[in-house]
Amino acid sequence: MPTAPLYLETTLETVAPGIHVIGGQGRSLAVETDGGVLLVDTGATPEMAARMRAALREVTDAPVRWIVYSHGHLGYNYGARYWLDAAAEAGEPRPVIVAQENLVRRYRRYQETAGLQNHFNTLQFRGGADMTFDDLPPLTFPDLTYSHAYTVHAGSGRAVQLIWAPSETDDTTAVWLPEEKVLYGSAALIAALPNVGTPLRTLRDPVRWADTLDRLLALGPEVVVPEFGRTTRDPELIRRWLGGAAQALRWLRREVVQRMNRGMTVGAILHDIDYPEDMFSPWWMRETYGHRDYLVRDIYRSENGWWEERNPTALHPAHPDAAATAIADAITDKQAVLDHATQLHDQGHTQEALHVIDLLALAPADHPHHTAARTLKRHLCAALATRNPSYVSQSIYLAAAEGE
């Protein structure tokens, strides 16, 4: 099973006087001000939030006066209720929760599609098949929202600037501390390939993400705290990181568009692009979570809709069970399909074997050959999970391998 990349030890790192990073779901930020502490993200669970609070109390007893949501993805701020209750128990003022205005729409959408989101999270993060669609905790909506920028003024001391940073989500907030030149990149900045095009998520825009990286780089940060990855203090490395990631995203958009304009389908494009080594080999473009193929698919679907391979069969399809049964029934020598898929796998062509075995594996009947095909498909998916660098791909393959 892949190791979930979202959870870190709740240790504390001081990156500048009064500015601390606390590990939670990703890396949370705590900023001391004259008026109290500004906290970015509250953790995924009450237990995680309690550990984060204990770590924070090692450096300051000041109350948490503001809670900022880095972005609206589920889990990063399930712990908000804990912090509110802890403040009440301590006799402290209730923290004000701040978020970019688009987060409210996202939270409402998540409430409407709670079952779907829970199902996706079970697949993507290997949450376990025993999760039910009622497991989502109640969401804590922000008290205050902003559109493009908002400055938290805390008395005569440090001002904390919140900046809209659309990237992985359209509600991402980056934090800029101009006096210290410290940038908290939030979901816009991870030490890996930008997470565009995840199979289970809605459309994302790589060029918008590149624009955000350019704007953040233009601030002139000298210390960069990514949501995932190590704090970086090398100005030249910061320039290459943010600038290089933006350059790669724009390059890939151009390459995909050129091929779309020549009439190529997404399947053909995926196998036609040669990725420049200098642009895609640095650590900030590693496929540890997302994948290049995901990027290509999101760029393609932003212009093409759902008719990916332009096959008219898919325009008004039969019920999946009926279609799969008809295909399987058309095959008179089902053992030959099983044998050929096995042979392809043995020859190292596991992906091709997966295409072949679906001729039988998708049929719902309990025919012995169909059952054998589903067993073989689980084996093929388990094998592919060990070969793909992307955590998301690994998780989805393993879900299929375990029959979820």
Tab-separated table of C-alpha atoms in Angstrom:
chain	number	residue	atom	x	y	z
A	1	MET	CA	0.000	0.000	0.000
A	2	PRO	CA	1.360	3.471	-0.823
A	3	THR	CA	2.216	5.814	2.009
A	4	ALA	CA	-0.280	8.668	2.255
A	5	PRO	CA	1.541	11.908	1.406
A	6	LEU	CA	-0.795	14.226	3.301
A	7	TYR	CA	0.031	13.535	6.905
A	8	LEU	CA	3.142	14.793	8.647
A	9	GLU	CA	4.406	14.683	12.201
A	10	THR	CA	3.047	17.639	14.138
A	11	THR	CA	6.501	18.986	14.953
A	12	LEU	CA	7.190	22.711	14.909
A	13	GLU	CA	9.755	24.540	12.767
A	14	THR	CA	10.498	28.220	13.355
A	15	VAL	CA	11.338	29.798	10.003
A	16	ALA	CA	11.679	33.374	11.299
A	17	PRO	CA	11.066	35.065	14.659
A	18	GLY	CA	7.423	34.494	15.513
A	19	ILE	CA	6.720	32.542	12.305
A	20	HIS	CA	6.331	28.802	12.690
A	21	VAL	CA	5.425	25.776	10.595
A	22	ILE	CA	3.421	23.007	12.258
A	23	GLY	CA	2.980	19.656	10.559
A	24	GLY	CA	-0.652	18.661	10.203
A	25	GLN	CA	-2.352	17.671	6.986
A	26	GLY	CA	0.392	19.248	4.958
A	27	ARG	CA	2.298	22.059	6.642
A	28	SER	CA	0.284	24.570	8.622
A	29	LEU	CA	1.547	28.059	9.414
A	30	ALA	CA	1.357	29.934	12.721
A	31	VAL	CA	2.217	33.642	12.819
A	32	GLU	CA	2.589	35.526	16.098
A	33	THR	CA	1.273	39.100	16.080
A	34	ASP	CA	0.582	41.760	18.704
A	35	GLY	CA	-3.074	40.780	18.624
A	36	GLY	CA	-2.580	37.013	18.902
A	37	VAL	CA	-1.735	34.087	16.645
A	38	LEU	CA	-2.860	33.699	13.044
A	39	LEU	CA	-3.125	30.012	12.203
A	40	VAL	CA	-3.315	28.646	8.659
A	41	ASP	CA	-5.189	25.311	8.647
A	42	THR	CA	-6.365	23.418	11.682
A	43	GLY	CA	-5.658	19.763	10.957
A	44	ALA	CA	-7.712	16.844	9.727
A	45	THR	CA	-9.021	15.482	13.042
A	46	PRO	CA	-9.506	16.663	16.631
A	47	GLU	CA	-6.569	14.455	17.598
A	48	MET	CA	-4.308	16.074	15.023
A	49	ALA	CA	-5.529	19.536	16.028
A	50	ALA	CA	-4.725	18.758	19.674
A	51	ARG	CA	-1.171	17.765	18.740
A	52	MET	CA	-0.809	20.934	16.686
A	53	ARG	CA	-2.054	23.065	19.585
A	54	ALA	CA	0.388	21.370	21.956
A	55	ALA	CA	3.251	22.100	19.549
A	56	LEU	CA	2.162	25.735	19.246
A	57	ARG	CA	2.026	26.100	23.022
A	58	GLU	CA	5.720	25.207	23.177
A	59	VAL	CA	6.550	28.602	21.665
A	60	THR	CA	3.678	30.904	22.648
A	61	ASP	CA	0.769	31.150	25.058
A	62	ALA	CA	-0.949	33.822	22.954
A	63	PRO	CA	-4.498	33.007	21.877
A	64	VAL	CA	-5.294	32.012	18.321
A	65	ARG	CA	-7.264	35.011	17.021
A	66	TRP	CA	-7.511	34.135	13.321
A	67	ILE	CA	-7.840	30.848	11.476
A	68	VAL	CA	-7.137	31.027	7.747
A	69	TYR	CA	-8.210	28.230	5.410
A	70	SER	CA	-5.403	27.570	2.929
A	71	HIS	CA	-7.929	26.109	0.476
A	72	GLY	CA	-11.189	24.227	0.426
A	73	HIS	CA	-10.128	20.620	-0.008
A	74	LEU	CA	-11.731	18.396	2.572
A	75	GLY	CA	-9.680	17.431	5.590
A	76	TYR	CA	-7.367	20.405	5.976
A	77	ASN	CA	-9.778	22.146	8.328
A	78	TYR	CA	-11.915	19.445	9.879
A	79	GLY	CA	-10.085	20.442	13.073
A	80	ALA	CA	-11.517	23.971	13.098
A	81	ARG	CA	-14.227	23.064	15.587
A	82	TYR	CA	-11.568	21.813	18.014
A	83	TRP	CA	-9.741	25.157	17.963
A	84	LEU	CA	-12.969	27.063	18.509
A	85	ASP	CA	-13.904	24.861	21.462
A	86	ALA	CA	-10.384	25.104	22.911
A	87	ALA	CA	-10.548	28.900	22.772
A	88	ALA	CA	-13.907	28.889	24.548
A	89	GLU	CA	-12.632	26.562	27.271
A	90	ALA	CA	-9.615	28.822	27.828
A	91	GLY	CA	-11.797	31.908	28.038
A	92	GLU	CA	-10.220	33.346	24.901
A	93	PRO	CA	-12.061	35.264	22.160
A	94	ARG	CA	-13.502	33.111	19.414
A	95	PRO	CA	-11.026	32.973	16.504
A	96	VAL	CA	-12.231	34.601	13.294
A	97	ILE	CA	-12.178	32.159	10.377
A	98	VAL	CA	-11.017	33.717	7.087
A	99	ALA	CA	-11.073	32.215	3.587
A	100	GLN	CA	-11.091	33.215	-0.052
A	101	GLU	CA	-14.673	33.756	-1.169
A	102	ASN	CA	-14.799	30.802	-3.582
A	103	LEU	CA	-14.384	28.400	-0.669
A	104	VAL	CA	-17.992	28.921	0.399
A	105	ARG	CA	-19.253	27.676	-2.969
A	106	ARG	CA	-16.907	24.683	-2.760
A	107	TYR	CA	-18.104	23.738	0.727
A	108	ARG	CA	-21.728	23.921	-0.392
A	109	ARG	CA	-20.913	21.687	-3.348
A	110	TYR	CA	-19.197	19.215	-1.033
A	111	GLN	CA	-22.266	19.144	1.199
A	112	GLU	CA	-24.444	18.404	-1.822
A	113	THR	CA	-22.125	15.629	-3.075
A	114	ALA	CA	-21.007	14.248	0.290
A	115	GLY	CA	-21.414	10.605	-0.720
A	116	LEU	CA	-19.458	11.082	-3.923
A	117	GLN	CA	-16.647	12.943	-2.138
A	118	ASN	CA	-16.409	10.237	0.505
A	119	HIS	CA	-16.251	7.546	-2.167
A	120	PHE	CA	-13.509	9.415	-4.055
A	121	ASN	CA	-11.519	9.958	-0.885
A	122	THR	CA	-11.761	6.276	-0.045
A	123	LEU	CA	-10.236	5.427	-3.428
A	124	GLN	CA	-7.649	8.191	-3.582
A	125	PHE	CA	-6.382	7.993	-0.025
A	126	ARG	CA	-7.009	4.304	0.702
A	127	GLY	CA	-9.420	5.198	3.493
A	128	GLY	CA	-10.745	1.672	3.730
A	129	ALA	CA	-13.801	-0.023	2.295
A	130	ASP	CA	-15.593	0.222	5.662
A	131	MET	CA	-16.062	3.996	5.272
A	132	THR	CA	-19.665	5.018	4.788
A	133	PHE	CA	-20.976	8.008	2.897
A	134	ASP	CA	-22.105	9.496	6.216
A	135	ASP	CA	-18.588	9.762	7.649
A	136	LEU	CA	-17.920	13.346	6.563
A	137	PRO	CA	-17.787	15.594	9.641
A	138	PRO	CA	-19.711	18.861	9.545
A	139	LEU	CA	-17.912	21.640	7.719
A	140	THR	CA	-17.120	24.879	9.542
A	141	PHE	CA	-17.803	27.774	7.194
A	142	PRO	CA	-15.672	30.947	7.319
A	143	ASP	CA	-16.803	34.047	9.187
A	144	LEU	CA	-15.080	36.409	6.768
A	145	THR	CA	-14.188	36.069	3.082
A	146	TYR	CA	-12.132	38.142	0.665
A	147	SER	CA	-11.768	38.230	-3.121
A	148	HIS	CA	-8.209	39.071	-4.221
A	149	ALA	CA	-6.260	40.181	-1.152
A	150	TYR	CA	-6.797	40.848	2.522
A	151	THR	CA	-4.436	42.173	5.180
A	152	VAL	CA	-4.864	41.094	8.781
A	153	HIS	CA	-3.838	44.054	10.947
A	154	ALA	CA	-2.995	43.166	14.497
A	155	GLY	CA	-2.362	46.356	16.453
A	156	SER	CA	0.845	48.194	15.684
A	157	GLY	CA	2.850	45.106	14.930
A	158	ARG	CA	3.182	42.659	12.078
A	159	ALA	CA	0.681	42.737	9.216
A	160	VAL	CA	-0.138	39.461	7.496
A	161	GLN	CA	-1.164	39.599	3.839
A	162	LEU	CA	-3.517	36.979	2.432
A	163	ILE	CA	-3.307	36.610	-1.339
A	164	TRP	CA	-5.694	34.783	-3.650
A	165	ALA	CA	-3.553	32.125	-5.334
A	166	PRO	CA	-5.771	30.069	-7.692
A	167	SER	CA	-3.943	26.849	-8.472
A	168	GLU	CA	-4.970	23.383	-7.331
A	169	THR	CA	-8.229	25.022	-6.265
A	170	ASP	CA	-9.886	28.316	-7.139
A	171	ASP	CA	-10.055	29.237	-3.450
A	172	THR	CA	-6.383	28.907	-2.479
A	173	THR	CA	-4.900	31.501	-0.119
A	174	ALA	CA	-1.150	32.169	0.017
A	175	VAL	CA	0.319	34.094	2.961
A	176	TRP	CA	2.924	36.829	2.498
A	177	LEU	CA	4.904	38.448	5.287
A	178	PRO	CA	6.581	41.405	3.535
A	179	GLU	CA	8.923	42.492	6.335
A	180	GLU	CA	10.461	39.040	6.696
A	181	LYS	CA	9.968	38.185	2.999
A	182	VAL	CA	8.446	34.870	4.012
A	183	LEU	CA	5.984	33.247	1.607
A	184	TYR	CA	3.658	30.430	2.584
A	185	GLY	CA	2.673	28.968	-0.774
A	186	SER	CA	-0.312	26.935	0.415
A	187	ALA	CA	-1.815	24.548	-2.169
A	188	ALA	CA	-0.164	26.565	-4.960
A	189	LEU	CA	3.259	25.326	-3.966
A	190	ILE	CA	4.245	21.714	-3.391
A	191	ALA	CA	7.598	20.011	-3.815
A	192	ALA	CA	6.294	17.919	-6.703
A	193	LEU	CA	4.596	18.233	-10.079
A	194	PRO	CA	1.587	20.576	-9.766
A	195	ASN	CA	-1.478	18.492	-9.034
A	196	VAL	CA	-3.486	19.151	-12.197
A	197	GLY	CA	-5.875	16.607	-13.659
A	198	THR	CA	-6.331	14.089	-10.875
A	199	PRO	CA	-8.724	11.445	-12.292
A	200	LEU	CA	-11.278	11.786	-9.502
A	201	ARG	CA	-11.470	15.585	-9.403
A	202	THR	CA	-12.960	18.483	-11.314
A	203	LEU	CA	-11.164	20.425	-14.041
A	204	ARG	CA	-8.067	22.450	-13.122
A	205	ASP	CA	-6.224	25.056	-15.172
A	206	PRO	CA	-2.430	24.708	-15.509
A	207	VAL	CA	-1.977	28.160	-17.066
A	208	ARG	CA	-3.857	29.803	-14.208
A	209	TRP	CA	-1.561	27.920	-11.834
A	210	ALA	CA	1.481	29.168	-13.787
A	211	ASP	CA	0.189	32.741	-13.547
A	212	THR	CA	-0.118	32.337	-9.782
A	213	LEU	CA	3.449	31.071	-9.491
A	214	ASP	CA	4.674	34.088	-11.449
A	215	ARG	CA	2.790	36.473	-9.155
A	216	LEU	CA	4.157	34.799	-6.041
A	217	LEU	CA	7.705	34.874	-7.401
A	218	ALA	CA	7.336	38.585	-8.216
A	219	LEU	CA	6.891	39.274	-4.497
A	220	GLY	CA	10.601	38.556	-4.076
A	221	PRO	CA	10.404	35.892	-1.351
A	222	GLU	CA	13.575	34.958	0.479
A	223	VAL	CA	12.004	32.151	2.502
A	224	VAL	CA	9.411	29.855	0.910
A	225	VAL	CA	7.273	27.410	2.887
A	226	PRO	CA	5.438	24.953	0.612
A	227	GLU	CA	2.375	23.095	1.747
A	228	PHE	CA	4.339	19.904	1.101
A	229	GLY	CA	8.130	19.878	1.058
A	230	ARG	CA	10.993	21.546	2.852
A	231	THR	CA	11.361	25.216	3.653
A	232	THR	CA	13.600	26.844	1.037
A	233	ARG	CA	15.887	29.832	1.724
A	234	ASP	CA	18.000	29.913	-1.444
A	235	PRO	CA	16.799	32.822	-3.660
A	236	GLU	CA	18.197	31.248	-6.831
A	237	LEU	CA	16.545	27.921	-6.045
A	238	ILE	CA	13.265	29.706	-5.296
A	239	ARG	CA	13.472	31.443	-8.677
A	240	ARG	CA	14.184	28.192	-10.504
A	241	TRP	CA	11.473	26.337	-8.604
A	242	LEU	CA	8.552	28.697	-9.073
A	243	GLY	CA	9.683	29.958	-12.467
A	244	GLY	CA	10.564	26.497	-13.728
A	245	ALA	CA	7.238	24.992	-12.707
A	246	ALA	CA	5.364	27.847	-14.397
A	247	GLN	CA	7.441	27.422	-17.562
A	248	ALA	CA	6.760	23.670	-17.679
A	249	LEU	CA	3.008	24.132	-17.274
A	250	ARG	CA	2.834	26.649	-20.115
A	251	TRP	CA	5.069	24.497	-22.339
A	252	LEU	CA	2.813	21.487	-21.868
A	253	ARG	CA	-0.296	23.506	-22.626
A	254	ARG	CA	1.271	24.615	-25.949
A	255	GLU	CA	2.331	21.079	-26.847
A	256	VAL	CA	-1.107	19.612	-26.197
A	257	VAL	CA	-2.880	22.411	-28.077
A	258	GLN	CA	-0.628	21.963	-31.107
A	259	ARG	CA	-1.564	18.288	-31.261
A	260	MET	CA	-5.265	18.952	-30.730
A	261	ASN	CA	-5.135	21.385	-33.651
A	262	ARG	CA	-3.772	18.553	-35.801
A	263	GLY	CA	-6.795	16.411	-34.888
A	264	MET	CA	-5.061	14.065	-32.447
A	265	THR	CA	-7.080	12.386	-29.712
A	266	VAL	CA	-6.017	12.332	-26.089
A	267	GLY	CA	-4.771	8.737	-26.275
A	268	ALA	CA	-2.500	9.591	-29.178
A	269	ILE	CA	-1.267	12.781	-27.533
A	270	LEU	CA	-0.334	10.945	-24.328
A	271	HIS	CA	2.127	8.820	-26.284
A	272	ASP	CA	3.431	11.522	-28.621
A	273	ILE	CA	4.926	14.122	-26.291
A	274	ASP	CA	8.659	14.118	-25.566
A	275	TYR	CA	9.253	15.841	-22.240
A	276	PRO	CA	12.422	17.986	-22.055
A	277	GLU	CA	14.713	16.573	-19.382
A	278	ASP	CA	15.788	19.961	-18.051
A	279	MET	CA	12.176	21.052	-17.608
A	280	PHE	CA	10.605	17.925	-16.118
A	281	SER	CA	13.424	16.197	-14.211
A	282	PRO	CA	13.900	18.684	-11.279
A	283	TRP	CA	12.476	17.664	-7.932
A	284	TRP	CA	9.659	20.208	-8.189
A	285	MET	CA	8.299	18.245	-11.171
A	286	ARG	CA	8.464	14.780	-9.594
A	287	GLU	CA	5.403	12.590	-10.180
A	288	THR	CA	5.078	11.555	-6.555
A	289	TYR	CA	1.423	12.573	-6.321
A	290	GLY	CA	0.143	13.762	-9.690
A	291	HIS	CA	1.334	12.617	-13.101
A	292	ARG	CA	2.173	14.130	-16.491
A	293	ASP	CA	-0.636	12.122	-18.050
A	294	TYR	CA	-3.099	13.799	-15.696
A	295	LEU	CA	-1.913	17.207	-16.871
A	296	VAL	CA	-2.355	16.258	-20.513
A	297	ARG	CA	-5.841	14.924	-19.883
A	298	ASP	CA	-6.992	18.061	-18.069
A	299	ILE	CA	-5.662	20.315	-20.821
A	300	TYR	CA	-7.390	18.132	-23.404
A	301	ARG	CA	-10.736	17.919	-21.628
A	302	SER	CA	-10.779	21.693	-21.095
A	303	GLU	CA	-11.187	22.045	-24.859
A	304	ASN	CA	-12.842	18.802	-25.948
A	305	GLY	CA	-15.551	17.835	-23.531
A	306	TRP	CA	-16.078	14.146	-22.763
A	307	TRP	CA	-15.920	12.664	-26.286
A	308	GLU	CA	-12.251	11.821	-25.811
A	309	GLU	CA	-11.475	9.376	-28.581
A	310	ARG	CA	-14.198	10.664	-30.917
A	311	ASN	CA	-15.775	7.247	-31.128
A	312	PRO	CA	-19.499	7.474	-32.013
A	313	THR	CA	-20.129	4.272	-30.050
A	314	ALA	CA	-19.821	6.362	-26.897
A	315	LEU	CA	-22.399	8.967	-27.890
A	316	HIS	CA	-25.448	7.044	-26.635
A	317	PRO	CA	-24.020	3.937	-24.982
A	318	ALA	CA	-25.828	0.850	-23.837
A	319	HIS	CA	-25.915	0.142	-20.136
A	320	PRO	CA	-22.359	-0.824	-19.110
A	321	ASP	CA	-23.441	-4.305	-18.022
A	322	ALA	CA	-25.319	-4.887	-21.286
A	323	ALA	CA	-22.415	-3.666	-23.410
A	324	ALA	CA	-19.865	-5.743	-21.498
A	325	THR	CA	-22.065	-8.832	-21.728
A	326	ALA	CA	-22.542	-8.394	-25.485
A	327	ILE	CA	-18.782	-8.089	-26.007
A	328	ALA	CA	-18.031	-11.122	-23.863
A	329	ASP	CA	-20.747	-13.169	-25.585
A	330	ALA	CA	-19.201	-12.382	-28.970
A	331	ILE	CA	-15.984	-14.102	-27.937
A	332	THR	CA	-16.253	-17.800	-28.607
A	333	ASP	CA	-12.807	-18.738	-27.276
A	334	LYS	CA	-12.729	-17.023	-23.908
A	335	GLN	CA	-9.741	-19.026	-22.723
A	336	ALA	CA	-7.735	-17.552	-25.582
A	337	VAL	CA	-8.422	-14.079	-24.189
A	338	LEU	CA	-7.213	-15.137	-20.742
A	339	ASP	CA	-4.129	-16.795	-22.205
A	340	HIS	CA	-3.275	-13.800	-24.391
A	341	ALA	CA	-3.636	-11.330	-21.512
A	342	THR	CA	-1.410	-13.516	-19.351
A	343	GLN	CA	1.164	-13.739	-22.118
A	344	LEU	CA	1.202	-9.962	-22.570
A	345	HIS	CA	1.740	-9.487	-18.846
A	346	ASP	CA	4.539	-12.047	-18.796
A	347	GLN	CA	6.186	-10.153	-21.662
A	348	GLY	CA	6.082	-6.924	-19.672
A	349	HIS	CA	3.066	-5.427	-21.485
A	350	THR	CA	0.782	-5.219	-18.470
A	351	GLN	CA	-1.174	-2.184	-19.628
A	352	GLU	CA	-1.969	-3.888	-22.925
A	353	ALA	CA	-2.989	-6.993	-20.975
A	354	LEU	CA	-5.413	-4.847	-18.996
A	355	HIS	CA	-7.094	-3.672	-22.192
A	356	VAL	CA	-7.443	-7.263	-23.392
A	357	ILE	CA	-8.779	-8.711	-20.148
A	358	ASP	CA	-11.548	-6.110	-20.028
A	359	LEU	CA	-13.164	-7.963	-22.943
A	360	LEU	CA	-14.278	-10.442	-20.296
A	361	ALA	CA	-13.676	-8.837	-16.904
A	362	LEU	CA	-16.348	-6.151	-17.247
A	363	ALA	CA	-19.139	-8.626	-17.917
A	364	PRO	CA	-21.210	-9.095	-14.731
A	365	ALA	CA	-22.067	-12.781	-15.253
A	366	ASP	CA	-20.517	-15.466	-13.028
A	367	HIS	CA	-19.270	-17.485	-15.991
A	368	PRO	CA	-16.028	-19.243	-14.956
A	369	HIS	CA	-14.019	-17.425	-17.602
A	370	HIS	CA	-15.427	-14.060	-16.549
A	371	THR	CA	-14.587	-14.785	-12.921
A	372	ALA	CA	-11.072	-15.797	-13.944
A	373	ALA	CA	-10.774	-12.577	-15.953
A	374	ARG	CA	-11.715	-10.449	-12.947
A	375	THR	CA	-9.159	-12.299	-10.832
A	376	LEU	CA	-6.479	-11.709	-13.458
A	377	LYS	CA	-7.450	-8.042	-13.703
A	378	ARG	CA	-6.925	-7.628	-9.977
A	379	HIS	CA	-3.485	-9.181	-10.371
A	380	LEU	CA	-2.639	-6.850	-13.267
A	381	CYS	CA	-3.746	-3.783	-11.308
A	382	ALA	CA	-1.636	-4.834	-8.320
A	383	ALA	CA	1.357	-5.129	-10.628
A	384	LEU	CA	0.752	-1.687	-12.142
A	385	ALA	CA	0.493	-0.174	-8.659
A	386	THR	CA	4.121	-1.096	-8.027
A	387	ARG	CA	5.307	0.556	-11.248
A	388	ASN	CA	3.571	3.927	-11.259
A	389	PRO	CA	5.227	6.771	-9.314
A	390	SER	CA	1.983	8.666	-8.667
A	391	TYR	CA	0.392	8.067	-5.273
A	392	VAL	CA	-3.055	8.655	-6.771
A	393	SER	CA	-2.536	6.095	-9.532
A	394	GLN	CA	-1.183	3.596	-7.025
A	395	SER	CA	-4.237	4.029	-4.831
A	396	ILE	CA	-6.709	3.559	-7.663
A	397	TYR	CA	-4.896	0.473	-8.951
A	398	LEU	CA	-4.843	-1.003	-5.438
A	399	ALA	CA	-8.543	-0.304	-4.961
A	400	ALA	CA	-9.227	-2.360	-8.097
A	401	ALA	CA	-6.772	-5.048	-7.017
A	402	GLU	CA	-8.596	-5.420	-3.710
A	403	GLY	CA	-11.994	-5.556	-5.413
A	404	GLU	CA	-13.265	-2.180	-4.168
